Amino acid sequence: MQLGLIGLPMSGKTTAFNALTGANRPTSIAVPGKLDVQLAVVDVPDPRLDALTAMFNPRKKVHAKITFADIGGLAKGISEGGLSGQFRNEIAQMDGFVQVVRVFKDENVPHPEGAIDPQRDIDILDSEFLLTDLVTVENRISRLKEEMSKGKERDKNARELELFEQMRETLETEKPLRSLGLPYEEQRALRGYGFLSIKPRLILLNFGDERPDLASLVSLVEPTTVLGIQARIEAEIAQLDAEEAVLFLEEYQISEPVRERVIREAYNLLHVQTFFTVGEDETRAWPHTIGATAQEAAGVIHTDLQRGFIRAEIVPSDVLLELGGMAEVKQAGKLRLEGKEYIMHDGDVMNVRFNI
Ligand SMILES: Nc1nc2c(ncn2[C@@H]2O[C@H](COP(=O)(O)OP(=O)(O)OP(=O)(O)O)[C@@H](O)[C@H]2O)c(=O)[nH]1
Ligand SMILES: [Mg+2]
């Protein structure tokens, strides 16, 4: 899973990136209009994985991973005629966005628009993305019309044209494509177009050194997921070792580090949940889409397991943790055998029986 940090110049993207990943990138270096991308991979914290690891004492513990991309260079007015190919390609690879919005006041840090106005800043970037998508939609509409006039694949093209005209209308009324709430399958079919406003995004309001107070701002940006952070403070805390970090989080009354909050929201927005595999070799957390069947989930581990899938042995991790071991689970008759159509639940521990 890849989350792109976007935002206007000097909003605190790199500072937030440092807070999220523990990196130590220099701040205020991006040049507006010049793409600058830096990636960092972090472990997804999961207390269930920790508990399972303590139980099985395996050689290896493997967390789910999430990639954060610090994307510098986006700015007002750079998408006339649509964002340039390079920007588009890079940004379109993201599964979702974390949009950093400046709330902090600091005379030493100039704001590209002058005054502080979070709602305006959100709108500016939104309209850059909307414009980029609109260009793509319009190009596709002309292509479709051209093909239809030649009598090619009439039905298929007519259906697609209907969808794209709906998309155009949405964008022209200044709404993002995600507001269409297209079914997952349809979204997947559109992936090749690299639409930006179709991707889930959450908003990270950077309150600077002041305590986040969403109440005063949240109505501006609904119905989006909004989190508040003190980016600079959290970036500094992310440099500390675990024990010291706990002390400072307490001191600043930060109940949960931003990494954990953002990852949890991202899982929700992207409809991702977790299953586990356990054993003496390794315990491991596997992210997968909510609604996946056991067979599809097996494919997350390896395509061979999906192809040769016979059955899955399933036990919820909380049951396993409560009973104290696999032998106990079997003895209590709590190990279920599920077929390929079984819909995975968050926290399932799975062992795939397969044959290839
Ligand atoms: N006072 C204060 N300053 C901050 C905070 N977060 C970021 N800054 C400052 O704002 C400036 C820009 O921060 P960056 O994190 O580089 O912002 P950015 O969005 O990555 O900027 P560009 O990549 O250059 O567009 C730096 O001078 C930071 O020190 C904060 O929480 N409080
Ligand atoms: Mg930056």
CSV table of C-alpha atoms and ligand atoms in Angstrom, one decimal:
chain,number,residue,atom,x,y,z
A,1,MET,CA,0.0,0.0,0.0
A,2,GLN,CA,1.4,3.4,-1.0
A,3,LEU,CA,0.2,6.7,0.4
A,4,GLY,CA,1.3,9.9,-1.1
A,5,LEU,CA,1.8,13.0,1.0
A,6,ILE,CA,0.5,15.9,-1.0
A,7,GLY,CA,-0.1,19.6,-0.2
A,8,LEU,CA,0.8,23.1,-1.1
A,9,PRO,CA,4.4,24.3,-0.8
A,10,MET,CA,5.5,24.8,2.8
A,11,SER,CA,2.5,23.1,4.3
A,12,GLY,CA,4.6,20.7,6.3
A,13,LYS,CA,4.6,17.6,4.0
A,14,THR,CA,8.2,16.7,4.6
A,15,THR,CA,7.9,17.4,8.3
A,16,ALA,CA,4.8,15.1,8.4
A,17,PHE,CA,6.8,12.5,6.4
A,18,ASN,CA,9.5,12.6,8.9
A,19,ALA,CA,7.0,12.2,11.7
A,20,LEU,CA,5.3,9.3,10.0
A,21,THR,CA,8.4,7.4,9.0
A,22,GLY,CA,11.2,8.5,11.4
A,23,ALA,CA,13.2,9.8,8.4
A,24,ASN,CA,15.2,13.0,8.8
A,25,ARG,CA,14.7,14.8,5.5
A,26,PRO,CA,15.6,18.4,5.3
A,27,THR,CA,12.5,20.7,5.2
A,28,SER,CA,11.5,23.5,2.8
A,29,ILE,CA,13.5,22.3,-0.1
A,30,ALA,CA,11.0,21.5,-2.8
A,31,VAL,CA,10.7,23.8,-5.8
A,32,PRO,CA,7.1,24.5,-6.8
A,33,GLY,CA,6.4,22.9,-10.2
A,34,LYS,CA,9.4,20.5,-9.9
A,35,LEU,CA,8.5,17.0,-9.0
A,36,ASP,CA,10.4,15.6,-6.0
A,37,VAL,CA,9.5,12.2,-4.6
A,38,GLN,CA,11.0,10.4,-1.6
A,39,LEU,CA,9.8,7.0,-0.4
A,40,ALA,CA,10.0,5.3,3.0
A,41,VAL,CA,8.6,2.0,4.0
A,42,VAL,CA,7.3,1.5,7.5
A,43,ASP,CA,5.9,-1.4,9.5
A,44,VAL,CA,2.2,-1.4,10.3
A,45,PRO,CA,2.0,-1.7,14.1
A,46,ASP,CA,-0.4,-4.4,15.2
A,47,PRO,CA,-0.7,-5.6,18.8
A,48,ARG,CA,-2.3,-8.9,17.7
A,49,LEU,CA,0.9,-9.7,15.7
A,50,ASP,CA,3.0,-8.9,18.8
A,51,ALA,CA,0.9,-11.2,20.9
A,52,LEU,CA,0.9,-14.0,18.3
A,53,THR,CA,4.7,-13.6,18.1
A,54,ALA,CA,5.1,-13.9,21.8
A,55,MET,CA,3.0,-17.1,21.7
A,56,PHE,CA,4.8,-18.8,18.8
A,57,ASN,CA,8.3,-17.5,19.5
A,58,PRO,CA,9.1,-17.8,15.8
A,59,ARG,CA,12.4,-17.0,14.1
A,60,LYS,CA,10.9,-14.1,12.2
A,61,LYS,CA,8.1,-11.6,12.7
A,62,VAL,CA,6.9,-9.9,9.6
A,63,HIS,CA,4.7,-6.8,9.8
A,64,ALA,CA,2.5,-5.6,7.0
A,65,LYS,CA,4.2,-2.7,5.3
A,66,ILE,CA,3.1,0.7,4.1
A,67,THR,CA,5.0,3.0,1.9
A,68,PHE,CA,4.8,6.8,2.4
A,69,ALA,CA,5.8,9.0,-0.5
A,70,ASP,CA,6.8,12.6,0.2
A,71,ILE,CA,5.6,14.4,-3.0
A,72,GLY,CA,7.1,17.8,-3.4
A,73,GLY,CA,6.4,20.2,-6.2
A,74,LEU,CA,2.7,20.4,-6.4
A,75,ALA,CA,1.5,24.0,-6.4
A,76,LYS,CA,-1.3,26.3,-7.6
A,77,GLY,CA,-1.6,26.7,-11.3
A,78,ILE,CA,0.8,23.9,-12.4
A,79,SER,CA,-2.0,21.8,-14.0
A,80,GLU,CA,-3.1,24.0,-16.8
A,81,GLY,CA,-4.0,21.5,-19.5
A,82,GLY,CA,-3.6,18.8,-16.9
A,83,LEU,CA,-0.7,17.9,-14.7
A,84,SER,CA,2.4,17.0,-16.8
A,85,GLY,CA,3.1,13.4,-17.6
A,86,GLN,CA,5.8,13.0,-15.0
A,87,PHE,CA,3.7,14.3,-12.1
A,88,ARG,CA,0.7,12.3,-13.3
A,89,ASN,CA,2.5,9.1,-13.6
A,90,GLU,CA,4.2,9.4,-10.2
A,91,ILE,CA,1.1,10.5,-8.4
A,92,ALA,CA,-1.3,8.0,-10.1
A,93,GLN,CA,0.7,5.1,-8.6
A,94,MET,CA,-0.5,6.0,-5.1
A,95,ASP,CA,-3.3,4.0,-3.6
A,96,GLY,CA,-4.4,7.0,-1.6
A,97,PHE,CA,-3.4,10.5,-0.5
A,98,VAL,CA,-2.6,12.2,2.8
A,99,GLN,CA,-3.2,15.8,2.1
A,100,VAL,CA,-1.2,18.1,4.4
A,101,VAL,CA,-2.9,21.4,5.1
A,102,ARG,CA,-1.3,24.3,6.9
A,103,VAL,CA,-3.0,25.7,9.9
A,104,PHE,CA,0.1,26.8,11.8
A,105,LYS,CA,1.1,30.4,11.8
A,106,ASP,CA,4.8,31.2,11.7
A,107,GLU,CA,6.2,34.5,10.4
A,108,ASN,CA,9.4,32.8,9.4
A,109,VAL,CA,7.6,30.4,7.1
A,110,PRO,CA,6.0,32.2,4.2
A,111,HIS,CA,2.7,30.9,2.9
A,112,PRO,CA,2.4,30.8,-0.9
A,113,GLU,CA,-1.0,32.4,-0.7
A,114,GLY,CA,-0.2,34.9,2.0
A,115,ALA,CA,-2.8,34.4,4.7
A,116,ILE,CA,-3.6,31.1,6.5
A,117,ASP,CA,-6.8,29.6,5.2
A,118,PRO,CA,-7.0,25.8,5.3
A,119,GLN,CA,-10.2,25.6,3.3
A,120,ARG,CA,-8.8,27.6,0.4
A,121,ASP,CA,-5.7,25.5,0.4
A,122,ILE,CA,-7.7,22.3,0.2
A,123,ASP,CA,-9.7,23.7,-2.6
A,124,ILE,CA,-6.6,24.8,-4.6
A,125,LEU,CA,-5.1,21.4,-4.7
A,126,ASP,CA,-8.5,19.7,-5.3
A,127,SER,CA,-9.1,21.9,-8.3
A,128,GLU,CA,-5.7,21.0,-9.7
A,129,PHE,CA,-6.6,17.3,-9.5
A,130,LEU,CA,-10.1,17.9,-10.8
A,131,LEU,CA,-8.7,19.7,-13.8
A,132,THR,CA,-6.2,17.0,-14.6
A,133,ASP,CA,-9.0,14.4,-14.4
A,134,LEU,CA,-11.3,16.5,-16.5
A,135,VAL,CA,-8.7,16.7,-19.3
A,136,THR,CA,-8.4,12.9,-19.3
A,137,VAL,CA,-12.2,12.4,-19.3
A,138,GLU,CA,-12.7,14.8,-22.2
A,139,ASN,CA,-10.0,13.2,-24.2
A,140,ARG,CA,-11.6,9.8,-23.7
A,141,ILE,CA,-15.0,11.1,-24.6
A,142,SER,CA,-13.8,12.5,-27.9
A,143,ARG,CA,-12.0,9.2,-28.7
A,144,LEU,CA,-15.2,7.2,-27.8
A,145,LYS,CA,-17.3,9.4,-30.0
A,146,GLU,CA,-14.9,9.1,-32.9
A,147,GLU,CA,-14.9,5.3,-32.6
A,148,MET,CA,-18.6,5.1,-32.4
A,149,SER,CA,-19.0,7.2,-35.5
A,150,LYS,CA,-16.9,4.5,-37.2
A,151,GLY,CA,-19.4,1.9,-35.9
A,152,LYS,CA,-16.8,0.2,-33.7
A,153,GLU,CA,-18.0,-1.8,-30.7
A,154,ARG,CA,-21.2,0.3,-30.4
A,155,ASP,CA,-22.6,-1.2,-27.2
A,156,LYS,CA,-19.5,-1.3,-25.2
A,157,ASN,CA,-18.5,2.2,-26.2
A,158,ALA,CA,-22.0,3.5,-25.5
A,159,ARG,CA,-21.8,2.2,-22.0
A,160,GLU,CA,-18.4,3.6,-21.4
A,161,LEU,CA,-19.5,7.0,-22.9
A,162,GLU,CA,-22.4,7.1,-20.4
A,163,LEU,CA,-20.0,6.6,-17.5
A,164,PHE,CA,-17.5,9.1,-18.8
A,165,GLU,CA,-20.2,11.7,-19.3
A,166,GLN,CA,-21.3,11.1,-15.7
A,167,MET,CA,-17.7,11.6,-14.7
A,168,ARG,CA,-17.5,14.8,-16.6
A,169,GLU,CA,-20.6,16.2,-15.0
A,170,THR,CA,-19.2,15.4,-11.6
A,171,LEU,CA,-15.9,17.1,-12.3
A,172,GLU,CA,-17.6,20.1,-13.9
A,173,THR,CA,-19.6,20.6,-10.7
A,174,GLU,CA,-16.3,20.6,-8.8
A,175,LYS,CA,-16.7,17.3,-7.1
A,176,PRO,CA,-14.0,14.6,-7.0
A,177,LEU,CA,-14.6,11.4,-8.9
A,178,ARG,CA,-14.5,9.5,-5.6
A,179,SER,CA,-17.8,11.2,-4.7
A,180,LEU,CA,-19.5,9.1,-7.5
A,181,GLY,CA,-19.0,6.1,-5.2
A,182,LEU,CA,-18.3,3.7,-8.1
A,183,PRO,CA,-18.3,0.0,-7.2
A,184,TYR,CA,-14.9,-1.4,-6.6
A,185,GLU,CA,-14.9,-3.4,-9.8
A,186,GLU,CA,-15.6,-0.3,-11.9
A,187,GLN,CA,-12.9,1.7,-10.1
A,188,ARG,CA,-10.5,-1.1,-10.9
A,189,ALA,CA,-11.4,-1.0,-14.6
A,190,LEU,CA,-10.6,2.7,-14.6
A,191,ARG,CA,-7.2,2.3,-13.0
A,192,GLY,CA,-5.4,2.6,-16.3
A,193,TYR,CA,-6.5,6.2,-16.7
A,194,GLY,CA,-4.7,7.3,-13.6
A,195,PHE,CA,-7.5,9.4,-12.3
A,196,LEU,CA,-6.4,11.4,-9.2
A,197,SER,CA,-9.6,12.6,-7.6
A,198,ILE,CA,-11.0,9.0,-7.6
A,199,LYS,CA,-8.4,7.9,-5.0
A,200,PRO,CA,-9.2,8.0,-1.3
A,201,ARG,CA,-7.6,10.8,0.6
A,202,LEU,CA,-7.4,11.9,4.2
A,203,ILE,CA,-6.6,15.4,5.4
A,204,LEU,CA,-3.9,16.1,7.9
A,205,LEU,CA,-4.2,19.5,9.3
A,206,ASN,CA,-0.9,20.7,10.5
A,207,PHE,CA,-1.5,22.8,13.7
A,208,GLY,CA,2.2,23.5,14.3
A,209,ASP,CA,3.0,23.8,17.9
A,210,GLU,CA,-0.5,24.4,19.0
A,211,ARG,CA,-2.8,21.6,20.2
A,212,PRO,CA,-5.0,20.3,17.4
A,213,ASP,CA,-8.5,21.6,17.7
A,214,LEU,CA,-10.5,20.1,14.9
A,215,ALA,CA,-13.8,21.3,16.2
A,216,SER,CA,-13.2,24.8,14.9
A,217,LEU,CA,-12.3,23.6,11.4
A,218,VAL,CA,-13.8,20.3,10.7
A,219,SER,CA,-17.1,21.5,9.3
A,220,LEU,CA,-15.1,23.1,6.5
A,221,VAL,CA,-13.9,19.9,5.0
A,222,GLU,CA,-16.5,17.3,5.6
A,223,PRO,CA,-17.3,14.6,4.6
A,224,THR,CA,-13.6,13.8,4.4
A,225,THR,CA,-11.6,12.1,7.1
A,226,VAL,CA,-9.7,14.8,8.9
A,227,LEU,CA,-6.8,14.4,11.4
A,228,GLY,CA,-4.9,17.1,13.2
A,229,ILE,CA,-1.2,16.9,14.0
A,230,GLN,CA,1.6,19.0,15.5
A,231,ALA,CA,3.9,18.1,12.7
A,232,ARG,CA,7.2,19.6,13.9
A,233,ILE,CA,6.8,18.2,17.4
A,234,GLU,CA,5.9,14.8,16.2
A,235,ALA,CA,8.8,14.8,13.7
A,236,GLU,CA,11.2,15.5,16.6
A,237,ILE,CA,9.6,12.8,18.7
A,238,ALA,CA,10.0,10.3,15.8
A,239,GLN,CA,13.8,10.8,16.1
A,240,LEU,CA,13.8,9.6,19.7
A,241,ASP,CA,14.2,6.0,21.0
A,242,ALA,CA,11.0,4.3,22.1
A,243,GLU,CA,11.3,5.0,25.8
A,244,GLU,CA,12.0,8.7,25.4
A,245,ALA,CA,9.3,9.0,22.8
A,246,VAL,CA,6.7,7.8,25.3
A,247,LEU,CA,7.8,10.5,27.7
A,248,PHE,CA,7.5,13.2,25.2
A,249,LEU,CA,4.2,12.1,23.8
A,250,GLU,CA,2.9,12.2,27.3
A,251,GLU,CA,4.4,15.6,27.9
A,252,TYR,CA,2.7,17.0,24.8
A,253,GLN,CA,-0.5,15.1,25.6
A,254,ILE,CA,-0.3,13.3,22.3
A,255,SER,CA,-2.3,10.1,23.0
A,256,GLU,CA,-1.2,8.2,19.9
A,257,PRO,CA,1.6,8.9,17.4
A,258,VAL,CA,0.5,10.2,14.0
A,259,ARG,CA,1.8,7.0,12.2
A,260,GLU,CA,-0.7,4.9,14.0
A,261,ARG,CA,-3.6,7.2,13.5
A,262,VAL,CA,-2.8,7.7,9.8
A,263,ILE,CA,-2.4,4.0,9.1
A,264,ARG,CA,-5.6,3.1,10.9
A,265,GLU,CA,-7.5,5.7,8.8
A,266,ALA,CA,-5.8,4.6,5.6
A,267,TYR,CA,-6.9,1.0,6.3
A,268,ASN,CA,-10.5,2.2,6.7
A,269,LEU,CA,-10.4,4.4,3.6
A,270,LEU,CA,-8.8,1.8,1.4
A,271,HIS,CA,-11.0,-1.0,2.8
A,272,VAL,CA,-8.1,-3.0,3.9
A,273,GLN,CA,-8.0,-5.5,6.8
A,274,THR,CA,-5.5,-8.1,8.1
A,275,PHE,CA,-5.1,-11.8,8.4
A,276,PHE,CA,-2.3,-13.7,10.0
A,277,THR,CA,-0.2,-16.7,9.3
A,278,VAL,CA,1.6,-18.3,12.3
A,279,GLY,CA,4.2,-21.0,13.0
A,280,GLU,CA,7.6,-21.7,14.4
A,281,ASP,CA,9.2,-20.1,11.3
A,282,GLU,CA,7.4,-16.8,11.2
A,283,THR,CA,4.4,-14.9,12.3
A,284,ARG,CA,3.1,-12.5,9.7
A,285,ALA,CA,0.4,-10.0,9.1
A,286,TRP,CA,-1.1,-9.8,5.6
A,287,PRO,CA,-3.2,-6.9,4.4
A,288,HIS,CA,-6.0,-7.6,2.0
A,289,THR,CA,-9.2,-6.0,0.7
A,290,ILE,CA,-12.2,-6.3,2.9
A,291,GLY,CA,-14.6,-8.8,1.3
A,292,ALA,CA,-11.9,-11.0,-0.1
A,293,THR,CA,-12.6,-14.7,-0.1
A,294,ALA,CA,-10.3,-17.2,1.5
A,295,GLN,CA,-9.0,-18.2,-1.9
A,296,GLU,CA,-8.3,-14.6,-2.9
A,297,ALA,CA,-6.6,-14.0,0.5
A,298,ALA,CA,-4.4,-17.1,-0.2
A,299,GLY,CA,-3.3,-15.4,-3.4
A,300,VAL,CA,-1.9,-12.5,-1.3
A,301,ILE,CA,0.6,-15.0,0.2
A,302,HIS,CA,1.4,-16.6,-3.2
A,303,THR,CA,-0.4,-17.2,-6.5
A,304,ASP,CA,0.3,-21.0,-6.1
A,305,LEU,CA,-1.8,-21.0,-3.0
A,306,GLN,CA,-4.6,-19.4,-4.8
A,307,ARG,CA,-4.4,-21.7,-7.8
A,308,GLY,CA,-4.1,-24.9,-5.8
A,309,PHE,CA,-6.4,-23.8,-3.0
A,310,ILE,CA,-8.3,-26.7,-1.3
A,311,ARG,CA,-9.4,-25.5,2.0
A,312,ALA,CA,-8.4,-23.0,4.7
A,313,GLU,CA,-8.0,-23.7,8.4
A,314,ILE,CA,-9.2,-20.6,10.1
A,315,VAL,CA,-9.3,-19.4,13.7
A,316,PRO,CA,-9.9,-15.8,14.8
A,317,SER,CA,-6.7,-14.5,16.4
A,318,ASP,CA,-8.5,-13.5,19.6
A,319,VAL,CA,-9.7,-17.0,20.1
A,320,LEU,CA,-6.2,-18.4,19.5
A,321,LEU,CA,-4.7,-15.9,21.9
A,322,GLU,CA,-7.3,-16.7,24.5
A,323,LEU,CA,-6.9,-20.4,24.3
A,324,GLY,CA,-3.1,-20.2,24.3
A,325,GLY,CA,-2.0,-22.3,21.3
A,326,MET,CA,-3.0,-24.2,18.2
A,327,ALA,CA,-3.3,-27.6,20.0
A,328,GLU,CA,-5.7,-26.0,22.5
A,329,VAL,CA,-7.7,-24.5,19.6
A,330,LYS,CA,-8.0,-27.9,17.9
A,331,GLN,CA,-8.9,-29.6,21.2
A,332,ALA,CA,-11.7,-27.1,21.8
A,333,GLY,CA,-13.0,-27.7,18.3
A,334,LYS,CA,-12.4,-24.1,17.3
A,335,LEU,CA,-10.3,-24.7,14.2
A,336,ARG,CA,-12.7,-24.3,11.3
A,337,LEU,CA,-12.3,-25.7,7.8
A,338,GLU,CA,-13.5,-23.1,5.3
A,339,GLY,CA,-13.9,-23.4,1.5
A,340,LYS,CA,-12.8,-21.0,-1.2
A,341,GLU,CA,-15.9,-18.8,-0.9
A,342,TYR,CA,-15.4,-18.0,2.7
A,343,ILE,CA,-15.3,-14.3,3.3
A,344,MET,CA,-12.3,-13.4,5.4
A,345,HIS,CA,-12.7,-11.6,8.7
A,346,ASP,CA,-10.3,-9.1,10.2
A,347,GLY,CA,-7.9,-10.9,12.4
A,348,ASP,CA,-8.4,-14.4,11.1
A,349,VAL,CA,-5.4,-16.7,11.4
A,350,MET,CA,-5.2,-18.8,8.3
A,351,ASN,CA,-3.4,-21.9,7.2
A,352,VAL,CA,-4.0,-22.8,3.5
A,353,ARG,CA,-4.3,-26.4,2.4
A,354,PHE,CA,-3.3,-26.5,-1.2
A,355,ASN,CA,-2.2,-28.8,-3.9
A,356,ILE,CA,-0.4,-27.8,-7.2
B,1,LIG,N1,6.2,26.4,13.4
B,1,LIG,C1,6.1,25.3,12.7
B,1,LIG,N2,6.8,25.2,11.5
B,1,LIG,C2,6.6,24.1,10.8
B,1,LIG,C3,5.8,23.0,11.3
B,1,LIG,N3,5.9,22.0,10.3
B,1,LIG,C4,6.6,22.5,9.4
B,1,LIG,N4,7.1,23.7,9.7
B,1,LIG,C5,8.1,24.5,8.9
B,1,LIG,O1,7.5,24.9,7.7
B,1,LIG,C6,8.5,24.8,6.7
B,1,LIG,C7,8.1,23.9,5.6
B,1,LIG,O2,8.1,22.6,6.1
B,1,LIG,P1,8.2,21.3,5.2
B,1,LIG,O3,7.9,20.1,6.0
B,1,LIG,O4,9.5,21.4,4.4
B,1,LIG,O5,7.0,21.6,4.2
B,1,LIG,P2,6.8,21.0,2.8
B,1,LIG,O6,5.3,21.0,2.5
B,1,LIG,O7,7.5,19.7,2.7
B,1,LIG,O8,7.5,22.1,1.9
B,1,LIG,P3,8.0,22.0,0.4
B,1,LIG,O9,8.3,20.5,0.2
B,1,LIG,O10,9.2,22.9,0.4
B,1,LIG,O11,6.9,22.4,-0.4
B,1,LIG,C8,9.8,24.4,7.4
B,1,LIG,O12,10.5,25.6,7.6
B,1,LIG,C9,9.3,23.8,8.6
B,1,LIG,O13,10.2,23.9,9.7
B,1,LIG,C10,5.2,23.1,12.5
B,1,LIG,O14,4.5,22.2,13.0
B,1,LIG,N5,5.4,24.3,13.2
B,2,MG,MG,8.9,19.0,1.3
